[in-house]
Amino acid sequence: MSFNALQALNTISNPGGVGLPVTQYAQAMQQALTQQLTTDPQKQLDTLQTQQSALSALQTALQTFQNATYTLASSQNWNSVSATSSDSSAFSATTSAGAQVGSYTVQVTQLASYQTTIQTSNAQSSATGTSTLSAGSLTINPVSGSSNSSASISITSGESLSSIALAINADTSSTGVQAQILDTTNGYVLSLSSSQTGASNGFTITDTVSGSSTGQFGFTNESTAQNANMTIDGQSFTSSTNTFSQAIPDVTITVSGTTSSPQTLSITSDPSSAEKAVQTWMSAYNTLIDLVNKDTTYTPGSSSGSAGTSGPLFTDPNATGLLSQLPQALNSVISTVSSSVNSLASVGIVINPTNGHLEFQSSSGYSFSGSQFTGSLQNGQTMFENAMSQNAQAVQQLFGVVQSSASTAIPTSGVLGQMNHTLNTFLDGNNGQSPLQGDINALAAQQTNIQNYLNQINQQIQQQVQNFTNQLNQLNLAMQQSQAQMQQLSALMGGSSSSGGSSGSPVL
C-alpha cells in the first residue's frame, strides 16, 4: 500500500474501540488510490476530448464555409431577376434560377373555375333526419377526356341528405366530385362540386327513381368547370388552374382576375442579388474565423499569480495554419482580370484588422493594437456596387464565378478558386487524407489508450481494496478469537484478570 493511502487510513477514528472499521478503511483506501493513480490520466483524457470536440466543430465550420463558397460560385446567385406586373390585381409572377430578362404583353381572358351543381327539387326539412326521397340512384359521369371515373350512388327510400352526401364523398378520390349540404330558404339541399378547377374536371349527374324515368333532385348547374386562358405576346395559353408554370421558362404566373386590355409583365435583373450573395459568403467566413480565433487564443496570467489560459487548439498546427492561409487566399491578386478589378480590396472588400472579419471597407477606417488607421477611404459597399454597375463580368471573373444552371458550382479560378483550394488542403488533404480528420482520429486513438489504462487501474484498485478488506476481516476475526480465549483464561483463573480488548484501533 502506498504512503498516501496509509496516511489516509491512519486518520480514521474508531469510536467503538473493538475491532477495525473495515468499511471505512476500505472506502478511504479506494479514495486515496483513485485520487493518486487516476487524477492525471483523467485530466489528460478530458483535455483530449476537448481538443477532439474543438477539431470536429472546426471541421464542420470549414465544410459550411466551403458550401457557402460553392453557392457564391454559381452564376445563378449573381444573375437573379424579379418579376413585376402592371396590373397586380389580375396577375402576378415569380421567378426561379434561369429566368431571362424581358418584357411581355399579357392579357387574362378567363379564370379557372369549379363546376357547381345544386339540388332544386324536394328540399328537406332536416339534413340528418328521414327524408321524403324515394328509392333510386345518382350516377356521376366525368366529361369526355377526363381522368376521373364514374360512380353510381344507390339511394334508399327516406335516406337522409347527410347519408347521401357521405356516400358521394366516399368516391371523391376517383370521381373528382364532392358533396355538401346547404341550408337554403326553402330547406336543406345537396350541392355537388368538382374538387379541382379546370374543364377536364366537369361532370354530369343522372338522377333516377325506381320504377320511373324521371329524377327527384332537379339538379341545375350554377357554375361550369373551365380552364384559365391568357395570351402572352399574342400567343394563347391555357391552364386547368390559375397558375401558369410553362408559358415562360423559369417564370410562374398566377392569375386572379381578367384584364380589359393588354398589360405588361417585366422581368428585370436584381442588382442587389450579387451583393446579398457576397454578404452571405462573408458572414460564413466570419463565423469560421471567429471559431478559429477563439480556439487558438492564449490569455496570459495576471500579475496576482493566476496561470494563463489557452484555447483547446492553441498548439494545433492545422488550426493555427488556417489563421494565415485563409487571409492569404482572400488577399490573392488575380492577374488574369482587369488591372482595376484584380483583388477583393479593389471592389471594396477587406479584412478588418481588429477582428479578422471579411467586410465591406469602412470609410471611417479601423483601429488596431492601439493605432488608428484613418484616411480618406471609399465606402466599400459603394465601391462594390459601382464595380458591378461598370463591369459586372470582371467582378465575376475576380471571384471565379462559374456559369451554371445549378444553385452551386465548384470554382477553379479567381478568389473563390483559391479559397476552395485552401479549404480542400485541410478537408481533403493532398492525397485524399484529411489533416483535420487525421488529427481527430489520432486524438480518438489516444483517448482509447488512456481509457483502457484507466480501466486497468480501476480494476487493480478494486482488487487491492478487496484484498485489503479481506485482510482486515481476517484480523478482526483473529482479534475476536483472541478476546474469547482471554475471557476463557480469565474465567479459569477465577476472574482475577480483567477482560476486554484494546481501547482503540491498532496502529498500522
mmCIF file of C-alpha atoms in Angstrom, residues 55-406:
data_model
loop_
_atom_site.group_PDB
_atom_site.id
_atom_site.type_symbol
_atom_site.label_atom_id
_atom_site.label_comp_id
_atom_site.label_asym_id
_atom_site.label_seq_id
_atom_site.Cartn_x
_atom_site.Cartn_y
_atom_site.Cartn_z
ATOM 1 C CA LEU A 55 -11.464 19.966 -34.112
ATOM 2 C CA SER A 56 -14.825 18.417 -35.039
ATOM 3 C CA ALA A 57 -16.511 21.824 -34.689
ATOM 4 C CA LEU A 58 -13.759 23.366 -36.824
ATOM 5 C CA GLN A 59 -14.198 20.687 -39.490
ATOM 6 C CA THR A 60 -17.965 21.389 -39.599
ATOM 7 C CA ALA A 61 -17.381 25.150 -39.841
ATOM 8 C CA LEU A 62 -14.922 24.634 -42.714
ATOM 9 C CA GLN A 63 -17.442 22.480 -44.574
ATOM 10 C CA THR A 64 -20.164 25.082 -44.010
ATOM 11 C CA PHE A 65 -17.938 27.816 -45.399
ATOM 12 C CA GLN A 66 -16.977 25.634 -48.354
ATOM 13 C CA ASN A 67 -20.679 25.131 -49.121
ATOM 14 C CA ALA A 68 -21.128 28.907 -48.983
ATOM 15 C CA THR A 69 -18.195 29.225 -51.398
ATOM 16 C CA TYR A 70 -19.849 26.778 -53.806
ATOM 17 C CA THR A 71 -23.089 28.773 -53.599
ATOM 18 C CA LEU A 72 -21.381 32.082 -54.353
ATOM 19 C CA ALA A 73 -19.511 30.449 -57.252
ATOM 20 C CA SER A 74 -22.734 29.729 -59.172
ATOM 21 C CA SER A 75 -23.784 32.362 -61.688
ATOM 22 C CA GLN A 76 -27.393 31.719 -60.697
ATOM 23 C CA ASN A 77 -26.770 33.629 -57.477
ATOM 24 C CA TRP A 78 -25.335 36.625 -59.350
ATOM 25 C CA ASN A 79 -27.909 36.923 -62.122
ATOM 26 C CA SER A 80 -31.139 36.989 -60.116
ATOM 27 C CA VAL A 81 -34.170 38.608 -61.688
ATOM 28 C CA SER A 82 -37.527 39.786 -60.382
ATOM 29 C CA ALA A 83 -40.982 39.981 -61.963
ATOM 30 C CA THR A 84 -43.306 42.999 -61.931
ATOM 31 C CA SER A 85 -46.926 43.112 -63.120
ATOM 32 C CA SER A 86 -48.534 46.295 -64.409
ATOM 33 C CA ASP A 87 -51.863 45.016 -63.015
ATOM 34 C CA SER A 88 -51.234 43.072 -59.799
ATOM 35 C CA SER A 89 -54.976 42.663 -59.231
ATOM 36 C CA ALA A 90 -55.151 40.482 -62.370
ATOM 37 C CA PHE A 91 -51.851 38.563 -62.313
ATOM 38 C CA SER A 92 -48.509 38.266 -60.566
ATOM 39 C CA ALA A 93 -45.347 36.310 -61.264
ATOM 40 C CA THR A 94 -42.370 34.790 -59.501
ATOM 41 C CA THR A 95 -39.012 33.819 -60.986
ATOM 42 C CA SER A 96 -36.600 30.991 -60.326
ATOM 43 C CA ALA A 97 -32.980 30.368 -61.292
ATOM 44 C CA GLY A 98 -32.507 30.685 -65.041
ATOM 45 C CA ALA A 99 -35.221 33.244 -65.753
ATOM 46 C CA GLN A 100 -34.213 35.662 -68.500
ATOM 47 C CA VAL A 101 -34.682 39.418 -68.531
ATOM 48 C CA GLY A 102 -37.537 40.505 -70.786
ATOM 49 C CA SER A 103 -40.841 42.351 -71.173
ATOM 50 C CA TYR A 104 -44.091 40.597 -72.106
ATOM 51 C CA THR A 105 -47.585 41.727 -73.120
ATOM 52 C CA VAL A 106 -50.148 39.802 -71.076
ATOM 53 C CA GLN A 107 -53.928 39.610 -71.251
ATOM 54 C CA VAL A 108 -56.017 37.362 -68.969
ATOM 55 C CA THR A 109 -59.282 36.410 -70.662
ATOM 56 C CA GLN A 110 -60.669 33.735 -68.322
ATOM 57 C CA LEU A 111 -60.054 32.328 -64.841
ATOM 58 C CA ALA A 112 -60.133 28.657 -63.957
ATOM 59 C CA SER A 113 -63.241 27.624 -62.021
ATOM 60 C CA TYR A 114 -65.016 24.693 -60.382
ATOM 61 C CA GLN A 115 -68.301 23.184 -61.516
ATOM 62 C CA THR A 116 -71.124 23.588 -59.002
ATOM 63 C CA THR A 117 -74.439 21.736 -59.320
ATOM 64 C CA ILE A 118 -77.340 22.445 -56.903
ATOM 65 C CA GLN A 119 -80.461 20.426 -55.976
ATOM 66 C CA THR A 120 -83.559 22.474 -56.840
ATOM 67 C CA SER A 121 -86.380 19.993 -56.081
ATOM 68 C CA ASN A 122 -87.523 18.200 -52.919
ATOM 69 C CA ALA A 123 -85.749 20.406 -50.381
ATOM 70 C CA GLN A 124 -85.792 18.695 -46.984
ATOM 71 C CA SER A 125 -86.677 19.976 -43.524
ATOM 72 C CA SER A 126 -83.680 18.203 -41.993
ATOM 73 C CA ALA A 127 -80.187 17.386 -43.121
ATOM 74 C CA THR A 128 -79.801 14.282 -40.972
ATOM 75 C CA GLY A 129 -83.381 13.128 -40.391
ATOM 76 C CA THR A 130 -85.570 10.878 -42.523
ATOM 77 C CA SER A 131 -86.199 12.438 -45.944
ATOM 78 C CA THR A 132 -89.146 12.363 -48.324
ATOM 79 C CA LEU A 133 -86.933 10.950 -51.070
ATOM 80 C CA SER A 134 -87.817 7.776 -52.924
ATOM 81 C CA ALA A 135 -85.523 4.858 -53.644
ATOM 82 C CA GLY A 136 -83.347 5.455 -56.671
ATOM 83 C CA SER A 137 -79.791 6.314 -57.677
ATOM 84 C CA LEU A 138 -77.394 9.099 -58.626
ATOM 85 C CA THR A 139 -74.805 8.417 -61.316
ATOM 86 C CA ILE A 140 -71.775 10.707 -61.603
ATOM 87 C CA ASN A 141 -70.176 10.786 -65.045
ATOM 88 C CA PRO A 142 -66.966 12.707 -65.852
ATOM 89 C CA VAL A 143 -66.757 14.794 -69.015
ATOM 90 C CA SER A 144 -65.128 13.296 -72.069
ATOM 91 C CA GLY A 145 -61.332 13.180 -71.847
ATOM 92 C CA SER A 146 -61.256 13.403 -68.059
ATOM 93 C CA SER A 147 -59.089 11.101 -65.966
ATOM 94 C CA ASN A 148 -61.874 10.830 -63.369
ATOM 95 C CA SER A 149 -64.115 7.766 -63.055
ATOM 96 C CA SER A 150 -67.881 7.365 -62.949
ATOM 97 C CA ALA A 151 -69.745 6.132 -59.884
ATOM 98 C CA SER A 152 -73.329 5.154 -59.053
ATOM 99 C CA ILE A 153 -74.784 6.022 -55.639
ATOM 100 C CA SER A 154 -77.804 3.961 -54.518
ATOM 101 C CA ILE A 155 -80.484 5.811 -52.563
ATOM 102 C CA THR A 156 -82.921 4.079 -50.240
ATOM 103 C CA SER A 157 -86.406 5.375 -49.513
ATOM 104 C CA GLY A 158 -86.295 8.031 -46.790
ATOM 105 C CA GLU A 159 -82.464 8.181 -46.736
ATOM 106 C CA SER A 160 -81.144 11.408 -45.240
ATOM 107 C CA LEU A 161 -79.284 14.023 -47.268
ATOM 108 C CA SER A 162 -76.306 13.618 -44.894
ATOM 109 C CA SER A 163 -76.098 9.899 -45.676
ATOM 110 C CA ILE A 164 -76.245 10.553 -49.435
ATOM 111 C CA ALA A 165 -73.505 13.197 -49.171
ATOM 112 C CA LEU A 166 -71.261 10.779 -47.245
ATOM 113 C CA ALA A 167 -71.715 8.146 -49.958
ATOM 114 C CA ILE A 168 -70.796 10.654 -52.693
ATOM 115 C CA ASN A 169 -67.735 11.852 -50.798
ATOM 116 C CA ALA A 170 -66.528 8.286 -50.299
ATOM 117 C CA ASP A 171 -65.841 8.211 -54.061
ATOM 118 C CA THR A 172 -64.392 11.739 -54.420
ATOM 119 C CA SER A 173 -60.829 10.499 -54.953
ATOM 120 C CA SER A 174 -61.946 8.679 -58.116
ATOM 121 C CA THR A 175 -64.860 10.828 -59.365
ATOM 122 C CA GLY A 176 -63.416 14.237 -58.511
ATOM 123 C CA VAL A 177 -66.853 15.274 -57.199
ATOM 124 C CA GLN A 178 -67.623 16.272 -53.621
ATOM 125 C CA ALA A 179 -70.950 16.898 -51.877
ATOM 126 C CA GLN A 180 -72.051 19.466 -49.322
ATOM 127 C CA ILE A 181 -75.418 20.284 -47.725
ATOM 128 C CA LEU A 182 -76.791 23.826 -47.942
ATOM 129 C CA ASP A 183 -79.419 25.332 -45.636
ATOM 130 C CA THR A 184 -81.471 27.474 -48.033
ATOM 131 C CA THR A 185 -84.650 29.470 -47.501
ATOM 132 C CA ASN A 186 -86.601 26.549 -48.988
ATOM 133 C CA GLY A 187 -84.874 23.878 -46.877
ATOM 134 C CA TYR A 188 -81.837 21.633 -46.962
ATOM 135 C CA VAL A 189 -80.435 20.672 -50.392
ATOM 136 C CA LEU A 190 -77.400 18.892 -51.861
ATOM 137 C CA SER A 191 -74.639 20.885 -53.537
ATOM 138 C CA LEU A 192 -72.182 18.980 -55.743
ATOM 139 C CA SER A 193 -68.917 20.482 -56.926
ATOM 140 C CA SER A 194 -65.732 19.411 -58.652
ATOM 141 C CA SER A 195 -62.812 19.034 -56.254
ATOM 142 C CA GLN A 196 -60.454 20.775 -58.697
ATOM 143 C CA THR A 197 -60.728 23.558 -61.222
ATOM 144 C CA GLY A 198 -60.411 23.035 -64.957
ATOM 145 C CA ALA A 199 -62.614 21.921 -67.833
ATOM 146 C CA SER A 200 -61.470 18.306 -67.526
ATOM 147 C CA ASN A 201 -62.977 18.167 -64.027
ATOM 148 C CA GLY A 202 -66.532 18.799 -65.194
ATOM 149 C CA PHE A 203 -69.226 16.165 -64.683
ATOM 150 C CA THR A 204 -72.885 15.268 -65.343
ATOM 151 C CA ILE A 205 -75.425 13.805 -62.931
ATOM 152 C CA THR A 206 -78.015 11.175 -63.871
ATOM 153 C CA ASP A 207 -80.846 11.178 -61.320
ATOM 154 C CA THR A 208 -83.251 8.211 -61.438
ATOM 155 C CA VAL A 209 -86.118 6.979 -59.275
ATOM 156 C CA SER A 210 -87.012 3.296 -59.098
ATOM 157 C CA GLY A 211 -89.885 2.496 -61.457
ATOM 158 C CA SER A 212 -89.799 5.958 -63.068
ATOM 159 C CA SER A 213 -87.940 7.629 -65.903
ATOM 160 C CA THR A 214 -87.716 10.964 -64.116
ATOM 161 C CA GLY A 215 -85.475 12.142 -61.309
ATOM 162 C CA GLN A 216 -86.301 13.727 -57.972
ATOM 163 C CA PHE A 217 -83.441 16.186 -57.229
ATOM 164 C CA GLY A 218 -83.775 18.584 -60.158
ATOM 165 C CA PHE A 219 -80.026 19.302 -60.291
ATOM 166 C CA THR A 220 -79.048 22.579 -62.015
ATOM 167 C CA ASN A 221 -75.546 23.798 -62.875
ATOM 168 C CA GLU A 222 -74.707 27.026 -61.074
ATOM 169 C CA SER A 223 -71.171 27.296 -62.498
ATOM 170 C CA THR A 224 -69.147 25.473 -65.124
ATOM 171 C CA ALA A 225 -65.727 23.873 -64.747
ATOM 172 C CA GLN A 226 -63.395 25.756 -67.038
ATOM 173 C CA ASN A 227 -59.718 26.472 -67.689
ATOM 174 C CA ALA A 228 -57.852 29.716 -67.218
ATOM 175 C CA ASN A 229 -56.935 31.386 -70.525
ATOM 176 C CA MET A 230 -54.404 34.088 -71.263
ATOM 177 C CA THR A 231 -52.284 35.422 -74.076
ATOM 178 C CA ILE A 232 -48.611 36.318 -73.832
ATOM 179 C CA ASP A 233 -47.234 38.346 -76.716
ATOM 180 C CA GLY A 234 -50.224 37.217 -78.782
ATOM 181 C CA GLN A 235 -49.746 33.510 -78.047
ATOM 182 C CA SER A 236 -52.590 31.643 -76.306
ATOM 183 C CA PHE A 237 -52.024 29.597 -73.165
ATOM 184 C CA THR A 238 -54.445 27.588 -71.072
ATOM 185 C CA SER A 239 -54.229 26.014 -67.628
ATOM 186 C CA SER A 240 -56.600 23.901 -65.563
ATOM 187 C CA THR A 241 -55.627 26.025 -62.559
ATOM 188 C CA ASN A 242 -54.983 29.725 -62.174
ATOM 189 C CA THR A 243 -51.248 29.082 -62.286
ATOM 190 C CA PHE A 244 -49.174 29.032 -65.494
ATOM 191 C CA SER A 245 -45.749 27.472 -64.939
ATOM 192 C CA GLN A 246 -44.865 26.509 -68.539
ATOM 193 C CA ALA A 247 -45.610 29.651 -70.522
ATOM 194 C CA ILE A 248 -42.293 31.423 -69.812
ATOM 195 C CA PRO A 249 -39.273 29.324 -68.773
ATOM 196 C CA ASP A 250 -38.423 29.665 -65.066
ATOM 197 C CA VAL A 251 -41.338 32.069 -64.520
ATOM 198 C CA THR A 252 -44.586 31.148 -62.737
ATOM 199 C CA ILE A 253 -47.611 33.349 -63.429
ATOM 200 C CA THR A 254 -50.650 33.340 -61.140
ATOM 201 C CA VAL A 255 -53.871 34.926 -62.438
ATOM 202 C CA SER A 256 -56.511 36.335 -60.107
ATOM 203 C CA GLY A 257 -58.677 38.415 -62.437
ATOM 204 C CA THR A 258 -59.310 39.199 -66.088
ATOM 205 C CA THR A 259 -57.897 42.212 -67.887
ATOM 206 C CA SER A 260 -59.898 44.546 -70.105
ATOM 207 C CA SER A 261 -56.769 45.485 -72.054
ATOM 208 C CA PRO A 262 -53.235 44.136 -72.547
ATOM 209 C CA GLN A 263 -50.927 44.565 -69.544
ATOM 210 C CA THR A 264 -47.153 44.255 -69.089
ATOM 211 C CA LEU A 265 -45.061 41.662 -67.265
ATOM 212 C CA SER A 266 -41.499 42.897 -66.750
ATOM 213 C CA ILE A 267 -38.640 40.508 -65.872
ATOM 214 C CA THR A 268 -35.735 42.671 -64.756
ATOM 215 C CA SER A 269 -32.339 41.998 -63.231
ATOM 216 C CA ASP A 270 -31.983 42.400 -59.477
ATOM 217 C CA PRO A 271 -28.737 44.319 -58.890
ATOM 218 C CA SER A 272 -28.844 43.686 -55.159
ATOM 219 C CA SER A 273 -28.740 39.892 -55.540
ATOM 220 C CA ALA A 274 -24.979 39.696 -56.072
ATOM 221 C CA GLU A 275 -24.333 41.963 -53.110
ATOM 222 C CA LYS A 276 -26.580 39.842 -50.898
ATOM 223 C CA ALA A 277 -24.826 36.666 -52.063
ATOM 224 C CA VAL A 278 -21.405 38.146 -51.251
ATOM 225 C CA GLN A 279 -22.584 39.300 -47.829
ATOM 226 C CA THR A 280 -23.870 35.803 -47.033
ATOM 227 C CA TRP A 281 -20.496 34.343 -48.038
ATOM 228 C CA MET A 282 -18.610 36.892 -45.921
ATOM 229 C CA SER A 283 -20.830 36.077 -42.939
ATOM 230 C CA ALA A 284 -19.977 32.377 -43.266
ATOM 231 C CA TYR A 285 -16.265 33.258 -43.351
ATOM 232 C CA ASN A 286 -16.578 35.461 -40.266
ATOM 233 C CA THR A 287 -18.284 32.666 -38.328
ATOM 234 C CA LEU A 288 -15.395 30.361 -39.227
ATOM 235 C CA ILE A 289 -12.653 32.836 -38.348
ATOM 236 C CA ASP A 290 -14.315 33.664 -35.007
ATOM 237 C CA LEU A 291 -14.246 29.962 -34.110
ATOM 238 C CA VAL A 292 -10.578 29.578 -35.080
ATOM 239 C CA ASN A 293 -9.603 32.711 -33.132
ATOM 240 C CA LYS A 294 -11.474 31.519 -30.024
ATOM 241 C CA ASP A 295 -9.941 28.035 -30.045
ATOM 242 C CA THR A 296 -6.351 29.190 -30.718
ATOM 243 C CA THR A 297 -6.271 32.151 -28.348
ATOM 244 C CA TYR A 298 -3.954 32.496 -25.328
ATOM 245 C CA THR A 299 -4.702 34.694 -22.329
ATOM 246 C CA PRO A 300 -1.641 35.498 -20.145
ATOM 247 C CA GLY A 301 -1.834 35.080 -16.387
ATOM 248 C CA SER A 302 -2.475 38.080 -14.155
ATOM 249 C CA SER A 303 0.057 39.894 -12.001
ATOM 250 C CA SER A 304 -1.549 38.291 -8.933
ATOM 251 C CA GLY A 305 -0.105 34.949 -9.982
ATOM 252 C CA SER A 306 -3.031 33.278 -11.728
ATOM 253 C CA ALA A 307 -1.996 30.992 -14.571
ATOM 254 C CA GLY A 308 -2.576 31.846 -18.206
ATOM 255 C CA THR A 309 -5.236 30.034 -20.200
ATOM 256 C CA SER A 310 -5.225 28.808 -23.776
ATOM 257 C CA GLY A 311 -7.808 27.554 -26.237
ATOM 258 C CA PRO A 312 -8.058 23.827 -26.979
ATOM 259 C CA LEU A 313 -6.327 24.275 -30.356
ATOM 260 C CA PHE A 314 -3.664 26.748 -29.242
ATOM 261 C CA THR A 315 -0.833 24.466 -30.395
ATOM 262 C CA ASP A 316 -2.670 22.622 -33.178
ATOM 263 C CA PRO A 317 -0.773 23.232 -36.450
ATOM 264 C CA ASN A 318 -3.841 22.907 -38.658
ATOM 265 C CA ALA A 319 -5.880 25.418 -36.682
ATOM 266 C CA THR A 320 -3.048 27.926 -36.440
ATOM 267 C CA GLY A 321 -2.273 27.385 -40.135
ATOM 268 C CA LEU A 322 -5.792 28.461 -41.035
ATOM 269 C CA LEU A 323 -5.199 31.855 -39.428
ATOM 270 C CA SER A 324 -2.557 32.629 -42.029
ATOM 271 C CA GLN A 325 -3.720 30.656 -45.066
ATOM 272 C CA LEU A 326 -7.348 31.800 -45.134
ATOM 273 C CA PRO A 327 -6.495 35.536 -45.238
ATOM 274 C CA GLN A 328 -3.751 34.780 -47.779
ATOM 275 C CA ALA A 329 -6.316 33.217 -50.117
ATOM 276 C CA LEU A 330 -8.635 36.195 -49.664
ATOM 277 C CA ASN A 331 -5.877 38.682 -50.432
ATOM 278 C CA SER A 332 -4.905 36.956 -53.683
ATOM 279 C CA VAL A 333 -4.262 39.200 -56.672
ATOM 280 C CA ILE A 334 -5.966 37.755 -59.748
ATOM 281 C CA SER A 335 -3.744 38.861 -62.604
ATOM 282 C CA THR A 336 -5.980 37.442 -65.325
ATOM 283 C CA VAL A 337 -8.676 40.071 -64.679
ATOM 284 C CA SER A 338 -8.723 43.796 -65.366
ATOM 285 C CA SER A 339 -5.994 45.699 -63.512
ATOM 286 C CA SER A 340 -8.661 47.870 -61.887
ATOM 287 C CA VAL A 341 -10.557 44.816 -60.633
ATOM 288 C CA ASN A 342 -7.929 42.290 -59.568
ATOM 289 C CA SER A 343 -8.460 41.800 -55.815
ATOM 290 C CA LEU A 344 -11.220 41.920 -53.249
ATOM 291 C CA ALA A 345 -9.815 45.205 -51.979
ATOM 292 C CA SER A 346 -10.262 46.727 -55.451
ATOM 293 C CA VAL A 347 -14.036 46.142 -55.142
ATOM 294 C CA GLY A 348 -14.267 47.383 -51.548
ATOM 295 C CA ILE A 349 -13.917 44.108 -49.598
ATOM 296 C CA VAL A 350 -11.191 43.966 -46.937
ATOM 297 C CA ILE A 351 -10.205 42.087 -43.767
ATOM 298 C CA ASN A 352 -10.916 44.108 -40.644
ATOM 299 C CA PRO A 353 -7.632 44.107 -38.660
ATOM 300 C CA THR A 354 -9.471 44.375 -35.336
ATOM 301 C CA ASN A 355 -11.241 41.030 -35.533
ATOM 302 C CA GLY A 356 -10.207 39.350 -38.800
ATOM 303 C CA HIS A 357 -13.687 39.717 -40.290
ATOM 304 C CA LEU A 358 -14.218 39.977 -44.024
ATOM 305 C CA GLU A 359 -16.399 43.010 -44.731
ATOM 306 C CA PHE A 360 -17.009 46.000 -46.927
ATOM 307 C CA GLN A 361 -14.375 48.652 -46.269
ATOM 308 C CA SER A 362 -15.336 51.265 -43.685
ATOM 309 C CA SER A 363 -14.994 54.865 -44.803
ATOM 310 C CA SER A 364 -14.024 55.811 -41.235
ATOM 311 C CA GLY A 365 -11.025 53.463 -41.095
ATOM 312 C CA TYR A 366 -10.038 50.957 -38.411
ATOM 313 C CA SER A 367 -8.217 50.975 -35.095
ATOM 314 C CA PHE A 368 -5.859 48.117 -34.319
ATOM 315 C CA SER A 369 -3.496 47.453 -31.391
ATOM 316 C CA GLY A 370 -3.900 50.994 -30.135
ATOM 317 C CA SER A 371 -3.212 52.558 -33.522
ATOM 318 C CA GLN A 372 -5.830 54.289 -35.613
ATOM 319 C CA PHE A 373 -5.779 53.758 -39.387
ATOM 320 C CA THR A 374 -7.755 56.581 -40.879
ATOM 321 C CA GLY A 375 -7.826 58.493 -44.078
ATOM 322 C CA SER A 376 -9.997 59.397 -46.976
ATOM 323 C CA LEU A 377 -11.347 55.906 -47.604
ATOM 324 C CA GLN A 378 -14.085 54.977 -50.009
ATOM 325 C CA ASN A 379 -17.130 53.194 -48.723
ATOM 326 C CA GLY A 380 -16.629 49.523 -49.636
ATOM 327 C CA GLN A 381 -20.272 48.811 -50.387
ATOM 328 C CA THR A 382 -20.389 51.734 -52.787
ATOM 329 C CA MET A 383 -17.178 50.530 -54.438
ATOM 330 C CA PHE A 384 -18.693 47.075 -54.962
ATOM 331 C CA GLU A 385 -21.929 48.446 -56.399
ATOM 332 C CA ASN A 386 -20.018 50.749 -58.754
ATOM 333 C CA ALA A 387 -17.811 47.883 -59.931
ATOM 334 C CA MET A 388 -20.873 45.728 -60.606
ATOM 335 C CA SER A 389 -22.521 48.583 -62.484
ATOM 336 C CA GLN A 390 -19.453 49.365 -64.605
ATOM 337 C CA ASN A 391 -18.087 45.871 -65.284
ATOM 338 C CA ALA A 392 -20.088 43.050 -63.716
ATOM 339 C CA GLN A 393 -18.298 40.462 -65.836
ATOM 340 C CA ALA A 394 -14.906 41.487 -64.457
ATOM 341 C CA VAL A 395 -16.192 41.263 -60.888
ATOM 342 C CA GLN A 396 -17.499 37.756 -61.546
ATOM 343 C CA GLN A 397 -14.143 36.783 -63.061
ATOM 344 C CA LEU A 398 -12.398 38.177 -59.986
ATOM 345 C CA PHE A 399 -14.456 35.897 -57.771
ATOM 346 C CA GLY A 400 -14.208 32.967 -60.190
ATOM 347 C CA VAL A 401 -17.948 32.641 -60.811
ATOM 348 C CA VAL A 402 -18.925 29.564 -62.828
ATOM 349 C CA GLN A 403 -21.683 29.803 -65.444
ATOM 350 C CA SER A 404 -24.095 27.169 -64.193
ATOM 351 C CA SER A 405 -27.785 26.345 -64.190
ATOM 352 C CA ALA A 406 -27.426 24.820 -60.711
#
